[in-house]
XYZ file of C-alpha atoms in Angstrom:
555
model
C 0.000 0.000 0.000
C 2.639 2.273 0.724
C 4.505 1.767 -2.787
C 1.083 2.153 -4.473
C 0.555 5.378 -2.649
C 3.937 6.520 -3.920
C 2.863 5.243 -7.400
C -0.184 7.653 -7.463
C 1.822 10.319 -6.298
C 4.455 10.082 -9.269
C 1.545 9.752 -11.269
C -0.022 12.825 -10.512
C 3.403 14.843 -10.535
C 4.050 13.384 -13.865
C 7.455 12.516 -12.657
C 9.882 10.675 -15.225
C 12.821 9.104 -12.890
C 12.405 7.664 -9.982
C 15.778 7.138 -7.043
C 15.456 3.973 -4.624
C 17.839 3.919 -1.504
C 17.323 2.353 1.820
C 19.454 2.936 4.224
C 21.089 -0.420 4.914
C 20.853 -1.674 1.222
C 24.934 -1.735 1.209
C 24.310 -5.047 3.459
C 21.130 -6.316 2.026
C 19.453 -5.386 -1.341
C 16.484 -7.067 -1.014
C 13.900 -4.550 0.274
C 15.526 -2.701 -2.156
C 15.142 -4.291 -5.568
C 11.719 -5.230 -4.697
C 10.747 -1.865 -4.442
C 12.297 -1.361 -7.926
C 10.319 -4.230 -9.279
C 6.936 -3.109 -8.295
C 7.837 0.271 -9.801
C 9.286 -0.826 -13.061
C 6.023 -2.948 -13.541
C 3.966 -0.481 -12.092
C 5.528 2.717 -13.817
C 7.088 1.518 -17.250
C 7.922 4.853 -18.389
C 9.798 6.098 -15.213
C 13.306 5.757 -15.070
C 14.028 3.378 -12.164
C 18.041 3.737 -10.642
C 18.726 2.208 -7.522
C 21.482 2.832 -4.930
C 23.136 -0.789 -4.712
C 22.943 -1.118 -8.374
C 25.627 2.125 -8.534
C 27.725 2.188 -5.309
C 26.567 -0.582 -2.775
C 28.715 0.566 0.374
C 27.780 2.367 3.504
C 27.170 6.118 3.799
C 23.685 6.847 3.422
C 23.924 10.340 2.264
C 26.141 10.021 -0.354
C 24.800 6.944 -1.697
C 21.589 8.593 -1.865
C 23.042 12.022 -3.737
C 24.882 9.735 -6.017
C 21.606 7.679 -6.701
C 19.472 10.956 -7.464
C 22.550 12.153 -9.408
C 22.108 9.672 -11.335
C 18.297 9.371 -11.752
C 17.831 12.763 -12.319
C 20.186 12.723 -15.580
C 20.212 9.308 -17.096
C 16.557 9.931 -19.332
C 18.665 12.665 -21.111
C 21.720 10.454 -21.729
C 19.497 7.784 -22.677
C 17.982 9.371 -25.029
C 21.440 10.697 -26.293
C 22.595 7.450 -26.571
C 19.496 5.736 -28.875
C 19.363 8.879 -30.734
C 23.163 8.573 -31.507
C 23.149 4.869 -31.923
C 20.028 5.309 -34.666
C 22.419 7.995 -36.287
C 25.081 5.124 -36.372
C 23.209 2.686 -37.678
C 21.310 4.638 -40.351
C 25.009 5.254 -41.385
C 25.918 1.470 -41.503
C 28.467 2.017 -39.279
C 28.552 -0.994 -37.302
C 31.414 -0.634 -34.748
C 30.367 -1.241 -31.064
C 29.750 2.573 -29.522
C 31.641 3.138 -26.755
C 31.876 6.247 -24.254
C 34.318 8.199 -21.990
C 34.137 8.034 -18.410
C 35.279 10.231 -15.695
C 37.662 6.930 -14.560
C 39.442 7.344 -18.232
C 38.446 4.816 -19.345
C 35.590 3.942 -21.977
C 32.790 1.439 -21.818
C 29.475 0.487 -23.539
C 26.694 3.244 -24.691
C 23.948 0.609 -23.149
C 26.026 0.395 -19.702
C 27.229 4.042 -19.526
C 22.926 4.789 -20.148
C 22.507 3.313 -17.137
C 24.951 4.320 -14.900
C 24.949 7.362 -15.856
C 26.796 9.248 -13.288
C 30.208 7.928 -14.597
C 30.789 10.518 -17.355
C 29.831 14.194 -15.681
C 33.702 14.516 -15.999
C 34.365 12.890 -18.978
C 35.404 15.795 -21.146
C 38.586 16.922 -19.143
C 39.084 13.457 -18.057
C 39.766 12.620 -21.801
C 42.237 15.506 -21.970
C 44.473 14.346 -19.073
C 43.997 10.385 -20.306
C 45.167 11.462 -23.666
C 48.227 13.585 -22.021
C 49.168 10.571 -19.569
C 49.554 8.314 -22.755
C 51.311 11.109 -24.733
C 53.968 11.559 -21.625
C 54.462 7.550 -21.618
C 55.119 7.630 -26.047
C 57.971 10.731 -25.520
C 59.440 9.624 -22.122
C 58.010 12.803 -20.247
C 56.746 11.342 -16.712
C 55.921 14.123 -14.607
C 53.444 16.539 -16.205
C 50.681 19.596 -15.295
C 48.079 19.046 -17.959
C 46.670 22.629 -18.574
C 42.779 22.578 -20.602
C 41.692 25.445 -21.256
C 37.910 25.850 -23.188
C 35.771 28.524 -23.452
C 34.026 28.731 -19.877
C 36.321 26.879 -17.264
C 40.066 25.576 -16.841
C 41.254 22.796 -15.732
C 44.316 21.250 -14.358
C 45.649 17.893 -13.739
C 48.936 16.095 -12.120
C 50.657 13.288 -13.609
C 53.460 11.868 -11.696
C 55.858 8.949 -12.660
C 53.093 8.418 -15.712
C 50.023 8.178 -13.523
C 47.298 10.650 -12.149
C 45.327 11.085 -9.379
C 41.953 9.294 -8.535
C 39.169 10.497 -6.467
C 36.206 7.633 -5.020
C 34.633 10.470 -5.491
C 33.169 14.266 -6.614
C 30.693 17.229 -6.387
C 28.643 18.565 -8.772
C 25.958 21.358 -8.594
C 28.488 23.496 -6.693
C 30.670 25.910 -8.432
C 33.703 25.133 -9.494
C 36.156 22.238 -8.424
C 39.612 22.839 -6.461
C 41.225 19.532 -6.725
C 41.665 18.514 -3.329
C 39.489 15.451 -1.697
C 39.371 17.833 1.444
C 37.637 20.565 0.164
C 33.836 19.870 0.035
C 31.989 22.845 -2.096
C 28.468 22.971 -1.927
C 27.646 20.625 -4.417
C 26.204 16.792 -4.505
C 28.440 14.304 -3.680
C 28.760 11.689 -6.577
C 30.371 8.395 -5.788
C 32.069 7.366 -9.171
C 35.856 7.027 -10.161
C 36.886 10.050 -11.339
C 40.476 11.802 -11.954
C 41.612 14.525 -9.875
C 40.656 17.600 -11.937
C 40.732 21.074 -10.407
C 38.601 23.206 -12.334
C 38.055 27.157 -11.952
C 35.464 29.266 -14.327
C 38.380 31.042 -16.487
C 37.873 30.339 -20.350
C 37.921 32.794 -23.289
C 34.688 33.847 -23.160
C 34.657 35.017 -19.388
C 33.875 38.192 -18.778
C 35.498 41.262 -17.592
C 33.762 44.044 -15.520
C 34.407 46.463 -12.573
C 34.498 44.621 -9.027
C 32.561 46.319 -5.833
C 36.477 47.547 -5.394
C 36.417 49.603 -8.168
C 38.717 46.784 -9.352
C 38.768 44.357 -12.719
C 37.675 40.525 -12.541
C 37.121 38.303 -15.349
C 34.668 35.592 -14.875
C 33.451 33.582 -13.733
C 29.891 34.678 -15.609
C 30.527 33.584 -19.551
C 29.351 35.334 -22.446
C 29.382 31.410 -23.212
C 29.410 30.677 -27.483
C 25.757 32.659 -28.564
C 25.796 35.948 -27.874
C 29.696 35.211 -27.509
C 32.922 37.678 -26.943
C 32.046 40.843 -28.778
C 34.912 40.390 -31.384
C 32.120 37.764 -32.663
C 29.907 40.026 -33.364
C 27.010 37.959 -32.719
C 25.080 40.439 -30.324
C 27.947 40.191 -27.227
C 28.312 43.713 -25.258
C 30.429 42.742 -22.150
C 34.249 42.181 -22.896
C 36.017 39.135 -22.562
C 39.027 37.330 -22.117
C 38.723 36.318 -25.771
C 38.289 39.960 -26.581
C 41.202 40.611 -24.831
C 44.031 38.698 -26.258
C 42.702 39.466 -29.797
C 43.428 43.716 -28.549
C 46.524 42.361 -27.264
C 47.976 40.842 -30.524
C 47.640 37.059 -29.157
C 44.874 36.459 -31.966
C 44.186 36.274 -35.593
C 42.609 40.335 -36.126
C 40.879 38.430 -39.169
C 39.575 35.310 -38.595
C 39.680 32.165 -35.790
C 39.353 28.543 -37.317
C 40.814 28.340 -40.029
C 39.032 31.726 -41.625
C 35.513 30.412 -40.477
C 35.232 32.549 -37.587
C 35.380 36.280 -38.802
C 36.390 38.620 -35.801
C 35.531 42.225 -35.368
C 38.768 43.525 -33.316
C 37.272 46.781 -33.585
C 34.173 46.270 -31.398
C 37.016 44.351 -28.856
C 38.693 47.143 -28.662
C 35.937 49.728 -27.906
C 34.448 47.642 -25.114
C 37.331 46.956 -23.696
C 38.577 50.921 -23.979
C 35.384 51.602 -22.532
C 35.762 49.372 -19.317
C 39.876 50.515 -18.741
C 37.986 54.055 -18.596
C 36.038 53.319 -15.450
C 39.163 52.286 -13.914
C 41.516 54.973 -15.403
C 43.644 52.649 -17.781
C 44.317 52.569 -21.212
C 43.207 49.997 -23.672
C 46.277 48.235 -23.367
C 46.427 48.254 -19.893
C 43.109 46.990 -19.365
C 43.540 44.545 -21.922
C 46.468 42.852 -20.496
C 44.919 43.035 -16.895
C 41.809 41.202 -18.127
C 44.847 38.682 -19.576
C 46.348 38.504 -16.123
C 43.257 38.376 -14.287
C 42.372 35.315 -15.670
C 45.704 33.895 -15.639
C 45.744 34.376 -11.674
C 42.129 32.340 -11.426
C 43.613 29.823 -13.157
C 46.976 29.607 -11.257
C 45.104 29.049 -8.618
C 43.932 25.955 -9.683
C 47.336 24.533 -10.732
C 48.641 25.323 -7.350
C 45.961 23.379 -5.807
C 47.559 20.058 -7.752
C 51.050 21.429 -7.328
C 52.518 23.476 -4.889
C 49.455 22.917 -2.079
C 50.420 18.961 -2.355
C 53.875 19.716 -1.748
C 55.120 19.413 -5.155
C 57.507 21.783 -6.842
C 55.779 22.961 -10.222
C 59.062 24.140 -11.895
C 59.757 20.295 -11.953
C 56.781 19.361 -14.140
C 56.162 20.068 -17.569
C 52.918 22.074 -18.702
C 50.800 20.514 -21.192
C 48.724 22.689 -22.731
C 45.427 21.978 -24.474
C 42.378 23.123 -25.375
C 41.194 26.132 -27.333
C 43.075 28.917 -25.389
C 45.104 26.848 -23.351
C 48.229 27.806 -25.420
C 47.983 31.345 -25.085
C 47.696 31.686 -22.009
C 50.200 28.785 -21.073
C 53.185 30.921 -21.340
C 52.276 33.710 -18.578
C 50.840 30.903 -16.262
C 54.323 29.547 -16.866
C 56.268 32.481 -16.004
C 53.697 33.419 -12.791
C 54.410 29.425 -11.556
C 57.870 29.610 -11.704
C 57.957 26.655 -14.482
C 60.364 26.286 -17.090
C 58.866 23.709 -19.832
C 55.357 23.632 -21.714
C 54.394 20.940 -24.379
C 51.751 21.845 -26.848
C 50.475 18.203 -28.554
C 49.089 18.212 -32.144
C 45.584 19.496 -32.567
C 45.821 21.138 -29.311
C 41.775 22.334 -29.092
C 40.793 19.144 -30.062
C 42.899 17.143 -27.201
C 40.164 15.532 -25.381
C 38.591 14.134 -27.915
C 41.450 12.990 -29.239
C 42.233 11.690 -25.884
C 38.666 9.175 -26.191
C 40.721 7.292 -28.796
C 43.398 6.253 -26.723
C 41.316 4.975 -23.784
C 41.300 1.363 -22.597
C 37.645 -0.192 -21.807
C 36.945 -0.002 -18.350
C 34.391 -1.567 -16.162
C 34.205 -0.538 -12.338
C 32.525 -2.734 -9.724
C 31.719 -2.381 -6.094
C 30.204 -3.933 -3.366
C 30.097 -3.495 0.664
C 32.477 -4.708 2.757
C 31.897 -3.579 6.329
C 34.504 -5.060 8.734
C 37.872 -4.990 10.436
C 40.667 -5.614 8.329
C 43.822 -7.916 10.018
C 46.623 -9.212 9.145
C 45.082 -12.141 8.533
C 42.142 -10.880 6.314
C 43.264 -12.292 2.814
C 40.894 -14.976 3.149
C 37.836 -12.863 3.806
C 39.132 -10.471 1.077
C 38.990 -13.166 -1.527
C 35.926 -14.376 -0.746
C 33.955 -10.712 -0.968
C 35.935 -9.988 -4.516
C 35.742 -12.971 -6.062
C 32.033 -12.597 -7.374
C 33.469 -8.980 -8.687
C 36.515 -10.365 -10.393
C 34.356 -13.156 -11.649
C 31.727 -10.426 -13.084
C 34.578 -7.991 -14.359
C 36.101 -11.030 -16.120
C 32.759 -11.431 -17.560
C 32.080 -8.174 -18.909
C 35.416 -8.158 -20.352
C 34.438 -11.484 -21.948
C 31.272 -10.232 -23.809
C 32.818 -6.775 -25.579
C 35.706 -9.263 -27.028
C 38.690 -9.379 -24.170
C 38.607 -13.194 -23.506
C 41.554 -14.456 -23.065
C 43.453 -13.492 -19.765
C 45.853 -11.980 -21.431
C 43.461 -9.431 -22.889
C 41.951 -8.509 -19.620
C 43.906 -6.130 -16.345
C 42.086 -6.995 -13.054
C 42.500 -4.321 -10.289
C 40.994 -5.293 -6.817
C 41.281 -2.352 -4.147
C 39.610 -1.986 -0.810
C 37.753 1.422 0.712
C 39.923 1.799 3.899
C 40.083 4.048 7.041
C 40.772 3.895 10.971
C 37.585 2.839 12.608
C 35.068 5.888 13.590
C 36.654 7.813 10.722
C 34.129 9.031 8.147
C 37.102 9.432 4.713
C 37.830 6.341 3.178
C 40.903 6.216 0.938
C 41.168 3.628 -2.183
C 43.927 1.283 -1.734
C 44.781 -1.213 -3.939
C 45.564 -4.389 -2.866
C 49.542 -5.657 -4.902
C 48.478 -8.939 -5.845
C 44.752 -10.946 -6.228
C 44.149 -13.236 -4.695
C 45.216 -11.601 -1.604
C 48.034 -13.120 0.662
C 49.131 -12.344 3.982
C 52.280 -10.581 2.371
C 49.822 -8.381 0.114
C 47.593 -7.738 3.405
C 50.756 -6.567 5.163
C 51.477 -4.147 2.028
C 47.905 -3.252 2.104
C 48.785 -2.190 5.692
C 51.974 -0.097 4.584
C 50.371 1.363 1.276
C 47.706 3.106 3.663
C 49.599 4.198 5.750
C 51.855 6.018 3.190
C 48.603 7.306 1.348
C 47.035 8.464 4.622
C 50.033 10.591 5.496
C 50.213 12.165 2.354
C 46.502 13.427 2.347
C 45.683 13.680 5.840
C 49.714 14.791 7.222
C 49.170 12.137 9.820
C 48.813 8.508 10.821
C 47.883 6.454 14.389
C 48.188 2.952 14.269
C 44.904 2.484 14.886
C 42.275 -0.472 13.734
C 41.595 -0.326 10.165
C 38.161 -0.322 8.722
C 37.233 -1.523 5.461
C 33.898 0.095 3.784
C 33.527 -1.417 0.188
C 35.729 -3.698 -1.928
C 36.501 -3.023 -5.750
C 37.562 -4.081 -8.762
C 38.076 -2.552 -11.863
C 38.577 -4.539 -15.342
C 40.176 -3.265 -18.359
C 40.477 -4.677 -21.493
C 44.015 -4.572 -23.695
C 43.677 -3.975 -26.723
C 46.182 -6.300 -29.006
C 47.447 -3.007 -31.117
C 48.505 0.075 -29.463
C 46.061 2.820 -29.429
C 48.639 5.667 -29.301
C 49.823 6.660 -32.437
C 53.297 7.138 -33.083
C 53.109 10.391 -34.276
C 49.969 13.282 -35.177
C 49.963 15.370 -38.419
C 47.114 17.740 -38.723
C 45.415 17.099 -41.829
C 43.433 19.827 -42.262
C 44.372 21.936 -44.838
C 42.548 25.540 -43.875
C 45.131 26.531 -41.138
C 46.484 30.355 -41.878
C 49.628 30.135 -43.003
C 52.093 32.597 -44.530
C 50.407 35.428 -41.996
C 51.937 39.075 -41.725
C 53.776 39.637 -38.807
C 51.962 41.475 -36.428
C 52.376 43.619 -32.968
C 51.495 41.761 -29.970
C 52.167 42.693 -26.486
C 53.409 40.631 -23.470
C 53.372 43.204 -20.792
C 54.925 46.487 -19.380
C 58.408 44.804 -18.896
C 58.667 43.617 -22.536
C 55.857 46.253 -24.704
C 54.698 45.796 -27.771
C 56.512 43.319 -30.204
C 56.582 42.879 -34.023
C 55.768 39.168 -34.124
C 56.213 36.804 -37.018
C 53.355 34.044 -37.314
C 54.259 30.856 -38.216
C 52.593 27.464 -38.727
C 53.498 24.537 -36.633
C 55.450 23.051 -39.984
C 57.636 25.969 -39.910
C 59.223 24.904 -36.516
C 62.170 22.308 -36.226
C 64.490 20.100 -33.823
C 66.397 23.484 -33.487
C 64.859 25.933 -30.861
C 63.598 29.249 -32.582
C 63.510 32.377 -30.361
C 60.369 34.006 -29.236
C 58.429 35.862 -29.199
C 56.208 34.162 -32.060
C 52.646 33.448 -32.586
C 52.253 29.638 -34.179
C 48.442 29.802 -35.723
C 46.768 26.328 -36.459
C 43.050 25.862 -36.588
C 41.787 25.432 -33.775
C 44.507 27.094 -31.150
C 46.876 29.858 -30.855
C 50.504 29.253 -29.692
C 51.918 32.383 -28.280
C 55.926 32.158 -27.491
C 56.758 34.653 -25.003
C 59.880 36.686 -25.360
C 62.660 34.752 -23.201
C 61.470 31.696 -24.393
C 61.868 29.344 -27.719
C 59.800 26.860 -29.616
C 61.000 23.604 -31.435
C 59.029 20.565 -32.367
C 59.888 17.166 -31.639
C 59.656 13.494 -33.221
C 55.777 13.332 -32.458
C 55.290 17.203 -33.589
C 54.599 18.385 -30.060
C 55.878 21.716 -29.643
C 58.085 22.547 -26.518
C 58.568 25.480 -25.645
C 61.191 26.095 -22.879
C 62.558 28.603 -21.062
C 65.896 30.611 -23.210
């Protein structure tokens, strides 16, 4: 009676997804997946997600905002999905369709439908995926992956070839800093996902007068329609787009390849108009807006970097996305680093990053109890009906043999009346009482290094996990990139550009990439492709390598 009262209720609401979780489902799904029965039978056209069928471990609350998460957006990617899949197949094309996740990894339209929580940070997951498997082809381990895109930025550390993972994220709350200990005031979401700090800085924030009587850019966008004013699509409020096109950074003509006309003229007016309200010049309040941004952004790099303890002059800066080149040089110089890599078809970079990800299937279940040294028997027996389903999985999309298939088993750990797990993964499967005892030592290490402290105290396990990959038999990184599309502006007049009080204006020569070598060239210079700028501060050169990245580095 009470489910039928519910029934009536989404009936009359004309609700279209539905979230099931009970409190103590992690231990027992029964209750659980009866309620979803009688609702799928009595409610066909509501979406149905339940909690243990996403992340069945304890912590009510954010199982719960993970499970609404997930019900609230999965009838839109669902429909995505069959409407892209009838697209494919009305086009013969008859490869298996297969999506990023926020893990980095891909997997299944049908499963990613369903759990559809796993890709809200696919996009710059993709990016950093596709710049840990560029490091690994040019022998570059230790990397800042900049992505820069028209609304937010984004940063990302790779260390000894491998980036950070979080059990889990916000969304709904602003912008992400990168750090598992700073909650926002957004919904948790329990789902692998790299450790991305994200600000809103992006070419088209916009610049106006602070309650200081002070500039700020962002983090409200003038997004792509109306746009930056240079579009002249109906944009009034100047942006950081406007700004480095009044600074010399971009094409005066054209963006993309000539597809994009600009009008530099209405850039410069709004933005001589706002320096007026704060007694600067054009310039001035060009290059501020510049800066401006550059300092929200530095702010998330310093969250992966310096605020971790890490030195960033010792990383290279890899620098994608639309504007993420011309701005990578100031961020450079303001963190003190000394390298920056710009990969082939720069703006593009996450997407091509989708093409070098392994499939990837993460499982989970609840596992409530002390952990000992003598556990490895318990911890076999809760994973082996995950490895047994991962191996499964693996088995239907083609990865059969054992060789074709990567089995990861980790366990949710913390001391006992703690409340922040941390993901450790176990060194071999099945477990042994050596691989307990490293289990022991591995936490330890990784508590220290997030919290700045350990006790010796019981350890708890919450959930156990696996997660299944499937290797491909051909590599998926290509050995080298050429851009093939023939529309890039070449053979561009020199023009001024102008890289701050210290250094002025500059006659600058634009180049293509093609017209760059193994021998460094001296900035400043302004390499135009189609779909990024690459702007060479003075003190610095440009060179390309074996794979056509560019490096810049410091002269």
């Amino acid at each position: 009676n009470m489910l039928e009262g519910i029934a009536q209720a989404i009936e009359r609401e004309d609700i279209n997804a539905l979230a099931i979780c009970f409190i103590n489902s992690y231990a027992n799904d029964a209750h659980e997946g009866q309620a979803a029965a009688f609702f799928r039978r009595r409610l066909p056209s509501v979406s149905v997600t339940t909690s243990t069928s996403l992340m069945p471990q304890i912590g009510e609350y954010e199982r719960t905002s993970s499970t609404v998460i997930n019900a609230y957006i999965r009838p839109v990617v669902q429909r995505y999905v069959s409407a892209l899949k009838a697209r494919l197949d009305r086009l013969e094309v008859a490869a298996p369709l297969m999506i990023m996740q926020s893990s980095g990894g891909i997997a299944p339209a049908q499963t990613v439908a369903e759990r559809s929580l796993t890709i809200i940070e696919s996009g710059p997951a993709a990016g950093v995926l596709g710049g840990q498997r560029l490091g690994a082809q040019i022998g570059l381990a230790d990397m800042i992956v900049f992505d820069m895109g028209g609304t937010t930025a984004k940063a990302t550390i790779i260390e000894n070839h491998a980036f950070g993972m979080c059990p889990e994220s916000e969304v709904g709350g602003g912008a992400l800093m990168g750090n598992r200990m700073i909650k926002g005031a957004g919904y948790p979401v329990q789902a692998p996902t790299i450790d991305i700090a994200e600000v809103g800085a992006g070419g088209g924030s916009i610049a106006a007068v602070n309650e200081a009587g002070g500039i700020k850019a962002g983090p409200r966008s003038a997004g792509a329609d109306p746009g930056p004013v240079c579009y002249d699509h109906g944009g009034v409020y100047p942006t950081v787009t406007d700004a480095n096109l009044a600074l010399g950074y971009l094409n005066p003509g054209a963006l993309v390849g000539g597809e994009l006309a600009l009008n530099a003229d209405k850039a410069r007016q709004a933005i001589g108009e706002l320096g007026k309200r704060v007694n600067l010049d054009a310039t001035e309040t060009a290059y501020g807006i510049h800066a401006i941004a550059n300092a929200t952004m530095l702010r998330a790099l310093r969250s992966v970097s310096s605020e971790r303890g890490q030195d960033p002059s010792k990383f290279a800066l890899l620098a994608i996305g639309g504007n993420g080149p011309v701005h990578a040089g100031t961020l450079a110089d303001s963190a003190g680093m000394n390298h920056i890599v710009v990969p082939p078809v720069a703006g593009l970079f996450s997407a091509l990053g989708m093409l070098f990800a392994d499939v990837e299937h993460h499982l989970a279940k609840g596992f409530y109890r002390r952990i000992t040294a003598g556990s490895a028997q318990d911890i076999n027996a809760a994973a082996l009906s995950l490895v047994d389903g991962a191996r499964k999985l693996l088995a239907e999309e083609g990865y059969a043999a054992a060789h074709q298939q990567r089995i990861t088993v980790s366990i949710d750990l913390q001391y006992r009346a703690q409340s922040a797990p941390l993901t450790i993964p176990l060194s071999q499967y099945p477990a042994t009482d050596e691989s307990v005892a490293v289990l022991f030592t591995a936490f330890e290490t990784e508590h220290r290094r997030t919290f700045g402290y350990v006790t010796g105290e019981i350890l708890q396990s919450v959930a156990i996990k696996a997660t299944a990959q499937g290797l491909s038999a051909t590599p998926r990184t290509p050995k080298r990139i050429t851009h093939g599309n023939t529309r890039t502006l070449q053979g561009q007049p020199a023009r001024r550009a102008y890289f701050g009080a210290e250094s002025g204006w500059h006659e600058t020569a634009v180049i293509a990439r093609a017209d760059l070598d193994l021998k460094p060239r001296a900035g400043p210079l302004i390499v135009e492709e189609y779909d990024t700028t690459v702007i060479v501060r003075p003190g610095w050169t440009a060179r390309l390598d074996e794979w056509n990245n560019i490096h810049m580095e410091r002269a």
